[in-house]
Amino acid sequence: MPPRSLLKLFNRSLCTSTSSSSTPNQSEKLERIADELVKLIKIERYDFSILFRYKLGLNKYGPSISGLASSSSGTSSAPGSTGADEKAVEKTAFDIKLEKFDAAAKIKIIKEVRTFTDLGLKEAKELVEKAPVVLKSGVTKEVGNPIIEKLKELGATVVLE
């Protein structure tokens, strides 16, 4: 809320506090919360603002409009129509995942991993030995398919996720 509306709310709660018994508790509660917020240090206030936005269902992009749209479309149309909307969105970025490899081809696979990553020999060896592991993230199908074919020829089981 903008500061003016907070002042109006505060003034309204002070004016009506004498007329009813439920508003003094409410104004005392608001005053106690305000006092606690004033006592917070800068980093705590920042953390509180993030937590408060999260609790309200807000994120850095604003209110969650996508959640509202899907709930309203589900009530106004057939329940199966939301699945069609999800299928219409096509994935463009994929991950190359090494699931397992032939032990005899380990050295060749490490060399091939070094060709499409910026890793040194030691890092590439450690990465390959951690299988199943994602070797490269955020690649397109055009870039990922040749890499997968080459690794499969060498004896690795690789998938494009």
PDB file of N, CA and C in Angstrom, residues 72-117:
ATOM      1  N   SER A  72      -9.278 -20.233 -14.190  1.00  0.00           N
ATOM      2  CA  SER A  72     -10.504 -19.713 -14.791  1.00  0.00           C
ATOM      3  C   SER A  72     -10.851 -20.465 -16.064  1.00  0.00           C
ATOM      4  N   SER A  73      -9.849 -20.892 -16.839  1.00  0.00           N
ATOM      5  CA  SER A  73     -10.158 -21.636 -18.052  1.00  0.00           C
ATOM      6  C   SER A  73     -10.664 -23.028 -17.718  1.00  0.00           C
ATOM      7  N   GLY A  74     -10.224 -23.581 -16.601  1.00  0.00           N
ATOM      8  CA  GLY A  74     -10.691 -24.910 -16.204  1.00  0.00           C
ATOM      9  C   GLY A  74     -12.143 -24.888 -15.772  1.00  0.00           C
ATOM     10  N   THR A  75     -12.607 -23.769 -15.226  1.00  0.00           N
ATOM     11  CA  THR A  75     -13.994 -23.702 -14.781  1.00  0.00           C
ATOM     12  C   THR A  75     -14.932 -23.351 -15.919  1.00  0.00           C
ATOM     13  N   SER A  76     -14.441 -22.605 -16.912  1.00  0.00           N
ATOM     14  CA  SER A  76     -15.337 -22.175 -17.967  1.00  0.00           C
ATOM     15  C   SER A  76     -15.378 -23.125 -19.147  1.00  0.00           C
ATOM     16  N   SER A  77     -14.365 -23.971 -19.297  1.00  0.00           N
ATOM     17  CA  SER A  77     -14.333 -24.875 -20.437  1.00  0.00           C
ATOM     18  C   SER A  77     -14.150 -26.303 -19.950  1.00  0.00           C
ATOM     19  N   ALA A  78     -13.980 -27.203 -20.905  1.00  0.00           N
ATOM     20  CA  ALA A  78     -13.816 -28.611 -20.559  1.00  0.00           C
ATOM     21  C   ALA A  78     -12.505 -28.824 -19.836  1.00  0.00           C
ATOM     22  N   PRO A  79     -12.434 -29.784 -18.885  1.00  0.00           N
ATOM     23  CA  PRO A  79     -11.210 -29.998 -18.129  1.00  0.00           C
ATOM     24  C   PRO A  79     -10.041 -30.449 -18.996  1.00  0.00           C
ATOM     25  N   GLY A  80     -10.276 -31.063 -20.124  1.00  0.00           N
ATOM     26  CA  GLY A  80      -9.191 -31.548 -20.967  1.00  0.00           C
ATOM     27  C   GLY A  80      -8.531 -30.469 -21.788  1.00  0.00           C
ATOM     28  N   SER A  81      -9.079 -29.270 -21.837  1.00  0.00           N
ATOM     29  CA  SER A  81      -8.524 -28.221 -22.687  1.00  0.00           C
ATOM     30  C   SER A  81      -7.216 -27.666 -22.148  1.00  0.00           C
ATOM     31  N   THR A  82      -6.964 -27.713 -20.852  1.00  0.00           N
ATOM     32  CA  THR A  82      -5.708 -27.195 -20.309  1.00  0.00           C
ATOM     33  C   THR A  82      -4.531 -28.066 -20.711  1.00  0.00           C
ATOM     34  N   GLY A  83      -4.734 -29.342 -20.894  1.00  0.00           N
ATOM     35  CA  GLY A  83      -3.660 -30.227 -21.341  1.00  0.00           C
ATOM     36  C   GLY A  83      -3.234 -29.901 -22.759  1.00  0.00           C
ATOM     37  N   ALA A  84      -4.147 -29.473 -23.593  1.00  0.00           N
ATOM     38  CA  ALA A  84      -3.809 -29.111 -24.965  1.00  0.00           C
ATOM     39  C   ALA A  84      -2.952 -27.863 -24.989  1.00  0.00           C
ATOM     40  N   ASP A  85      -3.195 -26.928 -24.076  1.00  0.00           N
ATOM     41  CA  ASP A  85      -2.387 -25.721 -24.007  1.00  0.00           C
ATOM     42  C   ASP A  85      -0.960 -26.046 -23.611  1.00  0.00           C
ATOM     43  N   GLU A  86      -0.775 -26.986 -22.699  1.00  0.00           N
ATOM     44  CA  GLU A  86       0.561 -27.356 -22.258  1.00  0.00           C
ATOM     45  C   GLU A  86       1.330 -28.063 -23.368  1.00  0.00           C
ATOM     46  N   LYS A  87       0.638 -28.864 -24.180  1.00  0.00           N
ATOM     47  CA  LYS A  87       1.304 -29.573 -25.263  1.00  0.00           C
ATOM     48  C   LYS A  87       1.699 -28.623 -26.381  1.00  0.00           C
ATOM     49  N   ALA A  88       1.020 -27.491 -26.522  1.00  0.00           N
ATOM     50  CA  ALA A  88       1.319 -26.543 -27.580  1.00  0.00           C
ATOM     51  C   ALA A  88       2.664 -25.868 -27.360  1.00  0.00           C
ATOM     52  N   VAL A  89       3.103 -25.733 -26.115  1.00  0.00           N
ATOM     53  CA  VAL A  89       4.386 -25.132 -25.814  1.00  0.00           C
ATOM     54  C   VAL A  89       5.476 -26.162 -26.075  1.00  0.00           C
ATOM     55  N   GLU A  90       6.375 -25.833 -27.003  1.00  0.00           N
ATOM     56  CA  GLU A  90       7.425 -26.774 -27.365  1.00  0.00           C
ATOM     57  C   GLU A  90       8.726 -26.394 -26.679  1.00  0.00           C
ATOM     58  N   LYS A  91       9.430 -27.368 -26.179  1.00  0.00           N
ATOM     59  CA  LYS A  91      10.681 -27.155 -25.474  1.00  0.00           C
ATOM     60  C   LYS A  91      11.775 -26.846 -26.496  1.00  0.00           C
ATOM     61  N   THR A  92      12.574 -25.815 -26.217  1.00  0.00           N
ATOM     62  CA  THR A  92      13.631 -25.420 -27.149  1.00  0.00           C
ATOM     63  C   THR A  92      15.030 -25.654 -26.592  1.00  0.00           C
ATOM     64  N   ALA A  93      15.187 -25.684 -25.285  1.00  0.00           N
ATOM     65  CA  ALA A  93      16.495 -25.898 -24.669  1.00  0.00           C
ATOM     66  C   ALA A  93      16.504 -27.265 -23.999  1.00  0.00           C
ATOM     67  N   PHE A  94      17.548 -28.041 -24.261  1.00  0.00           N
ATOM     68  CA  PHE A  94      17.643 -29.402 -23.762  1.00  0.00           C
ATOM     69  C   PHE A  94      18.949 -29.598 -23.010  1.00  0.00           C
ATOM     70  N   ASP A  95      18.995 -30.674 -22.237  1.00  0.00           N
ATOM     71  CA  ASP A  95      20.201 -31.065 -21.510  1.00  0.00           C
ATOM     72  C   ASP A  95      20.707 -32.376 -22.097  1.00  0.00           C
ATOM     73  N   ILE A  96      22.016 -32.478 -22.242  1.00  0.00           N
ATOM     74  CA  ILE A  96      22.627 -33.730 -22.691  1.00  0.00           C
ATOM     75  C   ILE A  96      23.039 -34.483 -21.436  1.00  0.00           C
ATOM     76  N   LYS A  97      22.442 -35.667 -21.242  1.00  0.00           N
ATOM     77  CA  LYS A  97      22.684 -36.432 -20.025  1.00  0.00           C
ATOM     78  C   LYS A  97      23.355 -37.757 -20.365  1.00  0.00           C
ATOM     79  N   LEU A  98      24.498 -37.984 -19.735  1.00  0.00           N
ATOM     80  CA  LEU A  98      25.215 -39.254 -19.851  1.00  0.00           C
ATOM     81  C   LEU A  98      24.678 -40.173 -18.775  1.00  0.00           C
ATOM     82  N   GLU A  99      24.025 -41.253 -19.181  1.00  0.00           N
ATOM     83  CA  GLU A  99      23.449 -42.176 -18.202  1.00  0.00           C
ATOM     84  C   GLU A  99      24.425 -43.266 -17.800  1.00  0.00           C
ATOM     85  N   LYS A 100      25.088 -43.873 -18.777  1.00  0.00           N
ATOM     86  CA  LYS A 100      26.122 -44.867 -18.488  1.00  0.00           C
ATOM     87  C   LYS A 100      27.015 -44.990 -19.706  1.00  0.00           C
ATOM     88  N   PHE A 101      28.129 -45.698 -19.523  1.00  0.00           N
ATOM     89  CA  PHE A 101      29.071 -45.845 -20.631  1.00  0.00           C
ATOM     90  C   PHE A 101      29.813 -47.167 -20.500  1.00  0.00           C
ATOM     91  N   ASP A 102      30.373 -47.577 -21.616  1.00  0.00           N
ATOM     92  CA  ASP A 102      31.165 -48.798 -21.667  1.00  0.00           C
ATOM     93  C   ASP A 102      32.535 -48.486 -21.064  1.00  0.00           C
ATOM     94  N   ALA A 103      32.976 -49.301 -20.117  1.00  0.00           N
ATOM     95  CA  ALA A 103      34.244 -49.047 -19.422  1.00  0.00           C
ATOM     96  C   ALA A 103      35.434 -49.041 -20.381  1.00  0.00           C
ATOM     97  N   ALA A 104      35.370 -49.830 -21.431  1.00  0.00           N
ATOM     98  CA  ALA A 104      36.478 -49.885 -22.391  1.00  0.00           C
ATOM     99  C   ALA A 104      36.590 -48.583 -23.187  1.00  0.00           C
ATOM    100  N   ALA A 105      35.494 -47.858 -23.321  1.00  0.00           N
ATOM    101  CA  ALA A 105      35.496 -46.629 -24.118  1.00  0.00           C
ATOM    102  C   ALA A 105      35.595 -45.378 -23.254  1.00  0.00           C
ATOM    103  N   LYS A 106      35.953 -45.522 -22.007  1.00  0.00           N
ATOM    104  CA  LYS A 106      35.970 -44.407 -21.071  1.00  0.00           C
ATOM    105  C   LYS A 106      36.891 -43.274 -21.538  1.00  0.00           C
ATOM    106  N   ILE A 107      38.071 -43.598 -21.990  1.00  0.00           N
ATOM    107  CA  ILE A 107      39.040 -42.577 -22.413  1.00  0.00           C
ATOM    108  C   ILE A 107      38.528 -41.820 -23.628  1.00  0.00           C
ATOM    109  N   LYS A 108      37.940 -42.547 -24.582  1.00  0.00           N
ATOM    110  CA  LYS A 108      37.398 -41.896 -25.778  1.00  0.00           C
ATOM    111  C   LYS A 108      36.235 -40.978 -25.422  1.00  0.00           C
ATOM    112  N   ILE A 109      35.414 -41.406 -24.492  1.00  0.00           N
ATOM    113  CA  ILE A 109      34.273 -40.589 -24.072  1.00  0.00           C
ATOM    114  C   ILE A 109      34.761 -39.325 -23.367  1.00  0.00           C
ATOM    115  N   ILE A 110      35.799 -39.453 -22.533  1.00  0.00           N
ATOM    116  CA  ILE A 110      36.357 -38.284 -21.849  1.00  0.00           C
ATOM    117  C   ILE A 110      36.903 -37.291 -22.876  1.00  0.00           C
ATOM    118  N   LYS A 111      37.602 -37.784 -23.893  1.00  0.00           N
ATOM    119  CA  LYS A 111      38.127 -36.904 -24.937  1.00  0.00           C
ATOM    120  C   LYS A 111      36.998 -36.207 -25.684  1.00  0.00           C
ATOM    121  N   GLU A 112      35.939 -36.923 -25.972  1.00  0.00           N
ATOM    122  CA  GLU A 112      34.809 -36.333 -26.683  1.00  0.00           C
ATOM    123  C   GLU A 112      34.097 -35.289 -25.818  1.00  0.00           C
ATOM    124  N   VAL A 113      33.967 -35.560 -24.528  1.00  0.00           N
ATOM    125  CA  VAL A 113      33.347 -34.592 -23.620  1.00  0.00           C
ATOM    126  C   VAL A 113      34.170 -33.311 -23.593  1.00  0.00           C
ATOM    127  N   ARG A 114      35.473 -33.438 -23.650  1.00  0.00           N
ATOM    128  CA  ARG A 114      36.344 -32.254 -23.654  1.00  0.00           C
ATOM    129  C   ARG A 114      36.172 -31.426 -24.915  1.00  0.00           C
ATOM    130  N   THR A 115      35.778 -32.065 -26.035  1.00  0.00           N
ATOM    131  CA  THR A 115      35.635 -31.304 -27.278  1.00  0.00           C
ATOM    132  C   THR A 115      34.440 -30.358 -27.256  1.00  0.00           C
ATOM    133  N   PHE A 116      33.356 -30.722 -26.587  1.00  0.00           N
ATOM    134  CA  PHE A 116      32.191 -29.832 -26.582  1.00  0.00           C
ATOM    135  C   PHE A 116      31.966 -29.111 -25.255  1.00  0.00           C
ATOM    136  N   THR A 117      32.870 -29.294 -24.299  1.00  0.00           N
ATOM    137  CA  THR A 117      32.830 -28.502 -23.061  1.00  0.00           C
ATOM    138  C   THR A 117      34.167 -27.794 -22.915  1.00  0.00           C
TER     139      THR A 117
END
